[in-house]
Amino acid sequence: MSAALEEFCGSIFWNASYLARPDADLPVCFQQTVLVWVPLGFFWILAPWQLLPMCKSRAKKSSVTKLYIIKQVLATLLMLTAVAELALAFVEDTEQDPLPAVQYTNPSLYIATWLLVLLIHDARRFCLCRDSGILFCFWTLSLLCGILPFQSLLRRALQVGFGRKLYASLWSCPNPEVTASFLSSITFEWYTSMVFKGYRKPLEIEDIWELKGKDKTQAIYAVWEKNMKTAVRKAQADLEKRKRKKRRQKADPDHGNNMSKAQSQDILVLQPKRKKKGDKGDSGPHKDFPRGWLMKTLCKTFWQNLLLSVAFKLVHDGLVFVSPQLLKLLIAFVSDEESFAWQGYLYAILLFLTALIQSLCLQQYFSLCFQLGIKVRASLIAAIYKKALTMSSATRKESTVGETVNLMSADAQRFMDMANFVHQLWSSPLQIILSIVFLWGELGPSVLAGIAVMVLLIPINGFLVAKAKAIQVRNMKNKDERMKIMSEILNGIKILKLFAWEPSFEKRVNEIRAHELKDLVNFSYLQSISIFVFTCAPFLVSLASFAVYVLVDENNILDAQKAFTAISLFNVLRFPMAMLPLVLSSLVQTNVSTARLERYLGGEDLDSSAIHHNPIAGSAVRFSEATFAWEQDGNAAIRDVTLDIAPGSLVAVVGAVGSGKSSLVSAMLGEMENIKGHINIQGSLAYVPQQAWIQNATLKDNILFGSELDEARYQQVIKACALLPDLELLPAGDQTEIGEKGINLSGGQKQRVSLARAVYSNADIYVLDDPLSAVDAHVGKYLFKHVLGPKGLLQKKTRILVTHSISFLPQVDNIVVLVAGAVSEHGSYSTLLANRGAFAQFLNLYGSQEEDASEKITTGTGNTTGLLQLEGLCMCLWVMKTLRPDLPKLKGQQLIEKEAVETGKVKFSMYLRYLHAVGLWYSFWVAMGYVGQYAAFVGTNLWLSAWTDDAERYLNQTYPVEQRDLRIGVFGALGVSQALFLLFATLLSARGAMRASGVMHQQLLSNILRVPVSFFDTTPTGRIVNRFAKDIFTIDETIPMSFRSWLSCFMAIISTLLMISLATPFFALIIIPLSIFYYFVLRFYVSTSRQLRRLDSVTRSPIYSHFGETVSGLSVIRAYGHQQRFLKQNESTMDINQKSVHSWIVSNRWLAIRLEFVGSLVVFFSALLAVISKGTLEGGIVGLSVSSALNVTQTLNWLVRMSSELETNIVAVERVHEYTKVKNEAPWVTEKRPPRGWPSKGEIQFIDYKVRYRPELELVLQGITCNIASTEKVGVVGRTGAGKSSLTNCLFRLLEAAGGSILIDEVDIATIGLHDLRQNLTIIPQDPVLFTGTLRMNLDPFDQYTDEEVWKALELAHLKTYVQDLPEGLLHLVSEGGENLSVGQRQLVCLARAVLRKAKILILDEATAAVDLETDNLIQTTIRSEFADCTVLTIAHRLHTIMDSNRVMVLQAGRIVEYDSPEELLKKQGVFSVMAKDAGIVNTETTML
């Protein structure tokens, strides 16, 4: 081979002696062949692909730029030089002997190459990114290969330095990534502008670049869906096979083998244990599902990404092992006097290059992995969302909304985390095997000792992890328990305050918290031990290996090469050893998630084939023998319905409860499983469900529901749906933002908005599922008249109205009577009455009730403003506006202030506040522990380097045994002390962290219980719960970890730099510029990264809340046919989150590349300085400095990670602190205590009393003056918003006076403590709130009364027999919100509370939640008998209950308009008598109960 080449060149090809001299050089032939052909070969193999855009592109070329012209000119010049060279060769050839062939071939090759380059430059004009990676690599390779011939030439002429070539493409577009040049892509240079922007001002979501087209959710999901469909089809075929096999086994029991049972058992094992409630049908053996398709789909969709990342990872893993070998050569070079200087420089440069290429590959690999992660998450979330829109009701029943949202948040997140580390599955074992092979080469079999230690540490760690897991599980229970009580406290805060029960609940929470902290500190101790083991590991491993190596054989001497190469390799080993178990456990979790996702995504879709859309003349909806059930094999909910509904008719569907009215509607919407028959529907549908579904958007958006705005029609609809008066009341009219689930609308308002949405949609057929039940009777009449009835807005449309209300039936065209799911009769009102069938019975049953009800309702002031009052109300509002013209209308448009997103740098005071909470002594000693640990660490390494220098000292003599033992002994002692210092520090920090957690939670809790009620009105409970859940969790678990890691990283870097400086003092000079660069990169990055993290969490919650909303409104979305719109909306919500995550990922890579460059420079300079000061150094110290430097890169990375993480997490301290500073209400107990037994008489005086809800709002009570005598019974009446409830709030000082005062028995209530006041009044609140706990706890949380007294109270409240029948009696557990008692029983429990307290003053806020008449009667009787000698204030919503009061107080707009006995007021013809007439009360006698 070489002979042929020598003939080709006409000179010698290779001779090693060329290198064995101070001015080493390469032979000319080698330079002319290998160094020329390598870059050209690379180029010719890959270049033709670059021409493809020319052949297939339809795109127009981009314009000619200056840069393009320059490139082409330069390439042409290069071609001309090649031509010149060829011509020269011919000329020389004629003059003398024939030239060697190489002189002709090389120029010809070059001419062809430069032509190809010109073509490629032109071809790239078809592409968005005009830069070509292949060309870049070719230029770089040519440059590298050209340097050697160039320096030979230069040497021949004169000795001069090197040149350098820069290359970049400069043009911009919305996302610079698209057009970034190759160099910019691999170094993430295109991202720099974003980092600058983030440094200058906190980033907003608008600042972040849009995703590339192929990264958008829609694009990813399209590919994924295609692959998913084929995979699922296969999986379903397999499922069918499995089912057939099972059936055969069932038929043929001998072959049964119980296979199926075992299979399903596996599933059960994989499924995490659920609460018992969710067990049924969830993971039961009976339901099999298509399996094994998810992973296939993922691989098929993202194969390119996977392959690329494998390639990068392979290169990186290979290079990891090059560094230790280079280190070995470098140490050999320093120890060898004879070696040439150029070798040293070469090694230093090679070390730098390996480090550089390694970091570039690693960052590309990470970037790909994280991209894969977010793409997998996006496609899974999109798939889950789409599935939710199309799944059948049977599948839907299998998982609750919460579980589905969980699939989206937890399971998709698991896949995302898994994708980041999936390659470790093959890379870790590969790295471990390679490390062992190389180590064997260094130390021989002694390596096994070190590896044995590593393997032994795995089970120890496993044991610790298992223990820790048990504690964690226990702790999660405590946490759930605490959060449950917290959310109850927050939901029932008003009751707690009215009854002055806060201390009792505070005690309960603190007891749970104490358990939690105890577990927490045990967990931290375990963690400390595992950190201790992990720290000992690398040191124990090297100790074991070296000790065995030295002890096995006298001749084995530990020299620097062996020791430091081995240490580098052991360092390489640590990472895969630590990663492998993590990846495996993550794999197991992902497996569980896979099963859950496959079950969900492989479920049945909605089958709407039974709904036909054929044009049939004269029929809008036709049922043909339709039989439908809720589940495929369930009982039919509708049987053999045959109906024909004419276009434009109004059809009422009536029937008793449970007769299938709603099922009929669902069948029309295609929500049910068809058993036989079909339904034909002509035209579009609009649907008003029984429970209104309201989106979290403005009121206007809820009505428009994605349609175009037509102002005239919109106004008409609002007026017809009686929404105008509501718009007057809402702070910003129809622009008012409505909370999720319509939280700031009353039931009636929600129902009317839902109706307005249907009316506005202008469909052909209206399906109305009892829309009038939630509104008051008079509003119902109004809606029927203006919207639904024969003269309403919808008179020309087909209307199907399910109703309970009989009053409208005479006006409808046709009535369908359902009995047990079948149509028993249908026809007009008169025909059905004449038939005397089921309908007539129905009328008798409901007719009598209806009359009571209508009386009851019209009296009241229900949840919607009665129409009689509408004029008055508007008048009053108008007056208020004219009186205060300066008041901006939009005050209070947003009920809930937006949560402050912290921006900018976290204040330093927060760190101090946390350290204060830990305790300053603790903090100091923890820091000292870490200093001790790293001092020992430096000591260990210096000792090792001295030990390895013994090899030189005792070169050709036997190594003294005592010297050997001393070396091993001290090495061991230093290593152990290092670990002990660390153990000391971590144990101390565990105690300190627990102390901090305790203090912070205590401050937060006691403050939240003391803030006024108005705070809870303006702050969503979720936000407060979040402080107690997420932020306290961060303070408990994340912050201590972050602090520890940060300290340890910081110390590690300092100690490494110290060791390098000890070896080569000049290095200290280089530290300064490097640390300045490092600091700037850090500052820039941290501010950007922090903001991106915040944006990620802010943009993530809309995905879940939008999903939750969609699932709860599914039937509405499907009925209107708006699935596409919602899919689109989901995609855009996803993209917003994706772009912030994507940006965050890139910012991490941007940083890592730059920091690793700093790391590579540290390696380079430590090696370079070692080469320069060669004569003065021992091999040991060089090994020490370079091997430390090789390790520093990762630590530098970690330090930044930890800094930004610590800064992200410390925000929790800030947020908790914010709520410990909220202004409190008045003190619970003051200096001035009321006399014992106060109030003894129970007289109440209001003196010009004024009050407002919040400082910026209007007065609610406008100066009330009245006296209530002792034991008097007073009723308080008035329309909604007249200030009745405010009156009670004032007596309890839930609202503080804005003027005037209230005296009770001559004591001004504003002067005494809140608890003294509240414990001496009693209230029976409007909605009965109960707490989890025993029944007894709900009656008497402080255990002040004896059991006899409690039973007596229960007897008076008519609950005694019920409670005696319960197995636990008084200790019966009440579930959350009192769910396991009926509403009536809850109301009676509240009564029992009042009886037990037996204060002199009772306030009765009458229940609007229509308690059944019986309960109501019981309550009234008890109050009359038991509280005869007390002052009773009754806030009435029904006039009947107060007709026997001594006096009645009538409130209107915050003033008392009438105040006298009921008889007098009825005679007076005032406001009261009007109300009484409405209620059908003529005189006081008629209504005495």
Short mmCIF file of N, CA, C and O in Angstrom, two decimals, residues 1055-1124:
data_model
loop_
_atom_site.label_atom_id
_atom_site.label_comp_id
_atom_site.label_asym_id
_atom_site.label_seq_id
_atom_site.Cartn_x
_atom_site.Cartn_y
_atom_site.Cartn_z
N SER A 1055 -12.60 24.38 45.85
CA SER A 1055 -11.50 23.47 46.19
C SER A 1055 -10.75 23.01 44.94
O SER A 1055 -9.52 22.89 44.95
N THR A 1056 -11.49 22.79 43.84
CA THR A 1056 -10.82 22.39 42.59
C THR A 1056 -9.86 23.48 42.11
O THR A 1056 -8.71 23.21 41.78
N LEU A 1057 -10.38 24.71 42.07
CA LEU A 1057 -9.53 25.82 41.59
C LEU A 1057 -8.30 25.95 42.49
O LEU A 1057 -7.20 26.23 42.03
N LEU A 1058 -8.52 25.72 43.79
CA LEU A 1058 -7.42 25.81 44.75
C LEU A 1058 -6.35 24.78 44.41
O LEU A 1058 -5.15 25.09 44.38
N MET A 1059 -6.78 23.54 44.12
CA MET A 1059 -5.81 22.47 43.83
C MET A 1059 -5.02 22.77 42.57
O MET A 1059 -3.82 22.56 42.51
N ILE A 1060 -5.73 23.29 41.53
CA ILE A 1060 -5.00 23.60 40.29
C ILE A 1060 -3.97 24.70 40.56
O ILE A 1060 -2.83 24.65 40.10
N SER A 1061 -4.42 25.71 41.34
CA SER A 1061 -3.49 26.81 41.63
C SER A 1061 -2.29 26.33 42.44
O SER A 1061 -1.19 26.86 42.29
N LEU A 1062 -2.51 25.35 43.32
CA LEU A 1062 -1.38 24.81 44.08
C LEU A 1062 -0.37 24.17 43.14
O LEU A 1062 0.85 24.31 43.32
N ALA A 1063 -0.90 23.46 42.13
CA ALA A 1063 0.00 22.78 41.20
C ALA A 1063 0.72 23.81 40.33
O ALA A 1063 1.94 23.78 40.20
N THR A 1064 -0.03 24.72 39.74
CA THR A 1064 0.57 25.72 38.84
C THR A 1064 0.07 27.09 39.26
O THR A 1064 -1.03 27.48 38.86
N PRO A 1065 0.83 27.81 40.06
CA PRO A 1065 0.36 29.08 40.63
C PRO A 1065 -0.11 30.09 39.59
O PRO A 1065 -0.99 30.89 39.86
N PHE A 1066 0.45 30.02 38.36
CA PHE A 1066 0.05 31.00 37.34
C PHE A 1066 -1.44 30.90 37.02
O PHE A 1066 -2.04 31.82 36.51
N PHE A 1067 -1.99 29.72 37.31
CA PHE A 1067 -3.40 29.50 36.99
C PHE A 1067 -4.29 30.53 37.68
O PHE A 1067 -5.35 30.89 37.17
N ALA A 1068 -3.85 31.03 38.84
CA ALA A 1068 -4.64 32.02 39.58
C ALA A 1068 -4.94 33.23 38.70
O ALA A 1068 -6.02 33.83 38.80
N LEU A 1069 -4.01 33.59 37.81
CA LEU A 1069 -4.23 34.75 36.93
C LEU A 1069 -5.36 34.46 35.95
O LEU A 1069 -6.13 35.33 35.58
N ILE A 1070 -5.40 33.20 35.49
CA ILE A 1070 -6.42 32.85 34.48
C ILE A 1070 -7.79 32.77 35.12
O ILE A 1070 -8.81 33.02 34.47
N ILE A 1071 -7.84 32.43 36.41
CA ILE A 1071 -9.14 32.33 37.09
C ILE A 1071 -9.92 33.64 36.96
O ILE A 1071 -11.13 33.62 36.74
N ILE A 1072 -9.21 34.78 37.04
CA ILE A 1072 -9.93 36.05 37.11
C ILE A 1072 -10.78 36.31 35.85
O ILE A 1072 -11.99 36.45 35.97
N PRO A 1073 -10.18 36.31 34.63
CA PRO A 1073 -11.05 36.54 33.45
C PRO A 1073 -12.13 35.47 33.30
O PRO A 1073 -13.27 35.78 32.96
N LEU A 1074 -11.76 34.22 33.61
CA LEU A 1074 -12.77 33.16 33.47
C LEU A 1074 -13.94 33.40 34.41
O LEU A 1074 -15.10 33.26 34.02
N SER A 1075 -13.65 33.78 35.66
CA SER A 1075 -14.75 33.93 36.61
C SER A 1075 -15.61 35.14 36.24
O SER A 1075 -16.82 35.13 36.44
N ILE A 1076 -14.98 36.17 35.63
CA ILE A 1076 -15.79 37.33 35.20
C ILE A 1076 -16.76 36.89 34.11
O ILE A 1076 -17.96 37.15 34.17
N PHE A 1077 -16.23 36.15 33.12
CA PHE A 1077 -17.07 35.65 32.03
C PHE A 1077 -18.20 34.80 32.61
O PHE A 1077 -19.37 34.97 32.27
N TYR A 1078 -17.83 33.91 33.51
CA TYR A 1078 -18.78 32.99 34.13
C TYR A 1078 -19.88 33.77 34.83
O TYR A 1078 -21.06 33.51 34.67
N TYR A 1079 -19.49 34.79 35.58
CA TYR A 1079 -20.45 35.57 36.36
C TYR A 1079 -21.47 36.24 35.42
O TYR A 1079 -22.66 36.22 35.66
N PHE A 1080 -20.95 36.81 34.31
CA PHE A 1080 -21.87 37.51 33.41
C PHE A 1080 -22.85 36.54 32.76
O PHE A 1080 -24.05 36.80 32.71
N VAL A 1081 -22.33 35.42 32.29
CA VAL A 1081 -23.20 34.42 31.67
C VAL A 1081 -24.29 34.04 32.67
O VAL A 1081 -25.47 33.96 32.35
N LEU A 1082 -23.87 33.85 33.91
CA LEU A 1082 -24.78 33.42 34.97
C LEU A 1082 -25.88 34.45 35.18
O LEU A 1082 -27.06 34.13 35.20
N ARG A 1083 -25.48 35.71 35.36
CA ARG A 1083 -26.47 36.77 35.64
C ARG A 1083 -27.49 36.86 34.51
O ARG A 1083 -28.67 36.94 34.74
N PHE A 1084 -26.94 36.86 33.25
CA PHE A 1084 -27.85 36.95 32.11
C PHE A 1084 -28.82 35.80 32.14
O PHE A 1084 -30.02 35.97 32.01
N TYR A 1085 -28.27 34.60 32.30
CA TYR A 1085 -29.08 33.41 32.18
C TYR A 1085 -30.14 33.32 33.27
O TYR A 1085 -31.28 33.05 33.01
N VAL A 1086 -29.71 33.56 34.52
CA VAL A 1086 -30.63 33.31 35.64
C VAL A 1086 -31.90 34.14 35.50
O VAL A 1086 -33.00 33.62 35.68
N SER A 1087 -31.75 35.40 35.10
CA SER A 1087 -32.97 36.23 35.03
C SER A 1087 -33.91 35.71 33.92
O SER A 1087 -35.12 35.68 34.10
N THR A 1088 -33.31 35.28 32.80
CA THR A 1088 -34.16 34.76 31.72
C THR A 1088 -34.82 33.46 32.14
O THR A 1088 -36.03 33.28 32.01
N SER A 1089 -34.01 32.56 32.67
CA SER A 1089 -34.51 31.23 33.01
C SER A 1089 -35.62 31.31 34.05
O SER A 1089 -36.64 30.65 33.95
N ARG A 1090 -35.40 32.19 35.05
CA ARG A 1090 -36.38 32.28 36.13
C ARG A 1090 -37.74 32.70 35.56
O ARG A 1090 -38.77 32.11 35.87
N GLN A 1091 -37.70 33.69 34.68
CA GLN A 1091 -38.95 34.20 34.12
C GLN A 1091 -39.60 33.13 33.23
O GLN A 1091 -40.81 32.98 33.22
N LEU A 1092 -38.77 32.37 32.50
CA LEU A 1092 -39.33 31.33 31.64
C LEU A 1092 -40.00 30.25 32.47
O LEU A 1092 -41.05 29.72 32.10
N ARG A 1093 -39.41 29.92 33.63
CA ARG A 1093 -40.04 28.94 34.50
C ARG A 1093 -41.40 29.45 34.96
O ARG A 1093 -42.39 28.73 34.99
N ARG A 1094 -41.44 30.74 35.32
CA ARG A 1094 -42.72 31.30 35.79
C ARG A 1094 -43.75 31.26 34.67
O ARG A 1094 -44.89 30.89 34.89
N LEU A 1095 -43.30 31.63 33.46
CA LEU A 1095 -44.24 31.62 32.34
C LEU A 1095 -44.75 30.20 32.08
O LEU A 1095 -45.91 30.00 31.76
N ASP A 1096 -43.85 29.22 32.24
CA ASP A 1096 -44.26 27.84 32.02
C ASP A 1096 -45.40 27.48 32.98
O ASP A 1096 -46.43 26.96 32.57
N SER A 1097 -45.23 27.81 34.27
CA SER A 1097 -46.29 27.39 35.19
C SER A 1097 -47.55 28.22 34.99
O SER A 1097 -48.66 27.72 35.16
N VAL A 1098 -47.39 29.49 34.59
CA VAL A 1098 -48.58 30.32 34.35
C VAL A 1098 -49.34 29.83 33.12
O VAL A 1098 -50.56 29.83 33.09
N THR A 1099 -48.59 29.38 32.08
CA THR A 1099 -49.28 28.97 30.85
C THR A 1099 -49.73 27.52 30.91
O THR A 1099 -50.43 27.05 30.03
N ARG A 1100 -49.30 26.79 31.96
CA ARG A 1100 -49.69 25.38 32.01
C ARG A 1100 -51.09 25.21 32.56
O ARG A 1100 -51.86 24.40 32.07
N SER A 1101 -51.44 26.01 33.59
CA SER A 1101 -52.75 25.77 34.21
C SER A 1101 -53.93 25.98 33.24
O SER A 1101 -54.90 25.25 33.34
N PRO A 1102 -53.87 26.96 32.30
CA PRO A 1102 -55.00 27.05 31.36
C PRO A 1102 -55.25 25.75 30.59
O PRO A 1102 -56.38 25.45 30.26
N ILE A 1103 -54.19 24.97 30.31
CA ILE A 1103 -54.41 23.72 29.57
C ILE A 1103 -55.35 22.83 30.37
O ILE A 1103 -56.34 22.33 29.87
N TYR A 1104 -55.03 22.68 31.66
CA TYR A 1104 -55.83 21.77 32.49
C TYR A 1104 -57.21 22.34 32.75
O TYR A 1104 -58.20 21.61 32.72
N SER A 1105 -57.29 23.66 33.01
CA SER A 1105 -58.62 24.17 33.35
C SER A 1105 -59.51 24.15 32.10
O SER A 1105 -60.69 23.84 32.19
N HIS A 1106 -58.92 24.41 30.93
CA HIS A 1106 -59.70 24.36 29.70
C HIS A 1106 -60.19 22.93 29.47
O HIS A 1106 -61.32 22.69 29.05
N PHE A 1107 -59.34 21.97 29.79
CA PHE A 1107 -59.72 20.57 29.62
C PHE A 1107 -60.84 20.20 30.58
O PHE A 1107 -61.84 19.60 30.19
N GLY A 1108 -60.69 20.58 31.85
CA GLY A 1108 -61.71 20.27 32.85
C GLY A 1108 -63.05 20.84 32.42
O GLY A 1108 -64.10 20.20 32.52
N GLU A 1109 -62.99 22.08 31.89
CA GLU A 1109 -64.21 22.77 31.47
C GLU A 1109 -64.85 22.02 30.30
O GLU A 1109 -66.06 21.83 30.25
N THR A 1110 -63.99 21.60 29.36
CA THR A 1110 -64.49 20.89 28.18
C THR A 1110 -65.21 19.61 28.59
O THR A 1110 -66.29 19.31 28.10
N VAL A 1111 -64.57 18.86 29.50
CA VAL A 1111 -65.15 17.57 29.87
C VAL A 1111 -66.50 17.79 30.54
O VAL A 1111 -67.46 17.06 30.28
N SER A 1112 -66.59 18.84 31.39
CA SER A 1112 -67.87 19.01 32.08
C SER A 1112 -68.94 19.55 31.14
O SER A 1112 -70.12 19.37 31.38
N GLY A 1113 -68.53 20.17 30.02
CA GLY A 1113 -69.54 20.71 29.11
C GLY A 1113 -69.65 19.93 27.82
O GLY A 1113 -70.09 20.44 26.79
N LEU A 1114 -69.20 18.66 27.89
CA LEU A 1114 -69.11 17.87 26.65
C LEU A 1114 -70.41 17.82 25.86
O LEU A 1114 -70.42 18.04 24.66
N SER A 1115 -71.52 17.53 26.57
CA SER A 1115 -72.76 17.33 25.82
C SER A 1115 -73.16 18.62 25.11
O SER A 1115 -73.68 18.60 24.00
N VAL A 1116 -72.87 19.76 25.74
CA VAL A 1116 -73.21 21.04 25.10
C VAL A 1116 -72.34 21.24 23.87
O VAL A 1116 -72.83 21.59 22.79
N ILE A 1117 -71.04 21.00 24.01
CA ILE A 1117 -70.12 21.23 22.89
C ILE A 1117 -70.52 20.33 21.72
O ILE A 1117 -70.58 20.76 20.57
N ARG A 1118 -70.84 19.07 22.04
CA ARG A 1118 -71.21 18.14 20.96
C ARG A 1118 -72.53 18.54 20.33
O ARG A 1118 -72.71 18.47 19.11
N ALA A 1119 -73.50 18.96 21.16
CA ALA A 1119 -74.80 19.31 20.64
C ALA A 1119 -74.69 20.45 19.63
O ALA A 1119 -75.29 20.43 18.57
N TYR A 1120 -73.88 21.45 19.96
CA TYR A 1120 -73.72 22.59 19.04
C TYR A 1120 -72.77 22.24 17.91
O TYR A 1120 -72.57 23.03 17.00
N GLY A 1121 -72.06 21.11 18.04
CA GLY A 1121 -71.10 20.72 17.00
C GLY A 1121 -69.87 21.59 16.98
O GLY A 1121 -69.31 21.89 15.94
N HIS A 1122 -69.40 22.00 18.17
CA HIS A 1122 -68.24 22.89 18.21
C HIS A 1122 -66.94 22.17 18.52
O HIS A 1122 -66.01 22.78 19.02
N GLN A 1123 -66.87 20.86 18.26
CA GLN A 1123 -65.65 20.13 18.65
C GLN A 1123 -64.40 20.73 18.03
O GLN A 1123 -63.40 20.90 18.70
N GLN A 1124 -64.48 21.04 16.71
CA GLN A 1124 -63.29 21.57 16.03
C GLN A 1124 -62.78 22.83 16.68
O GLN A 1124 -61.58 23.01 16.88
#
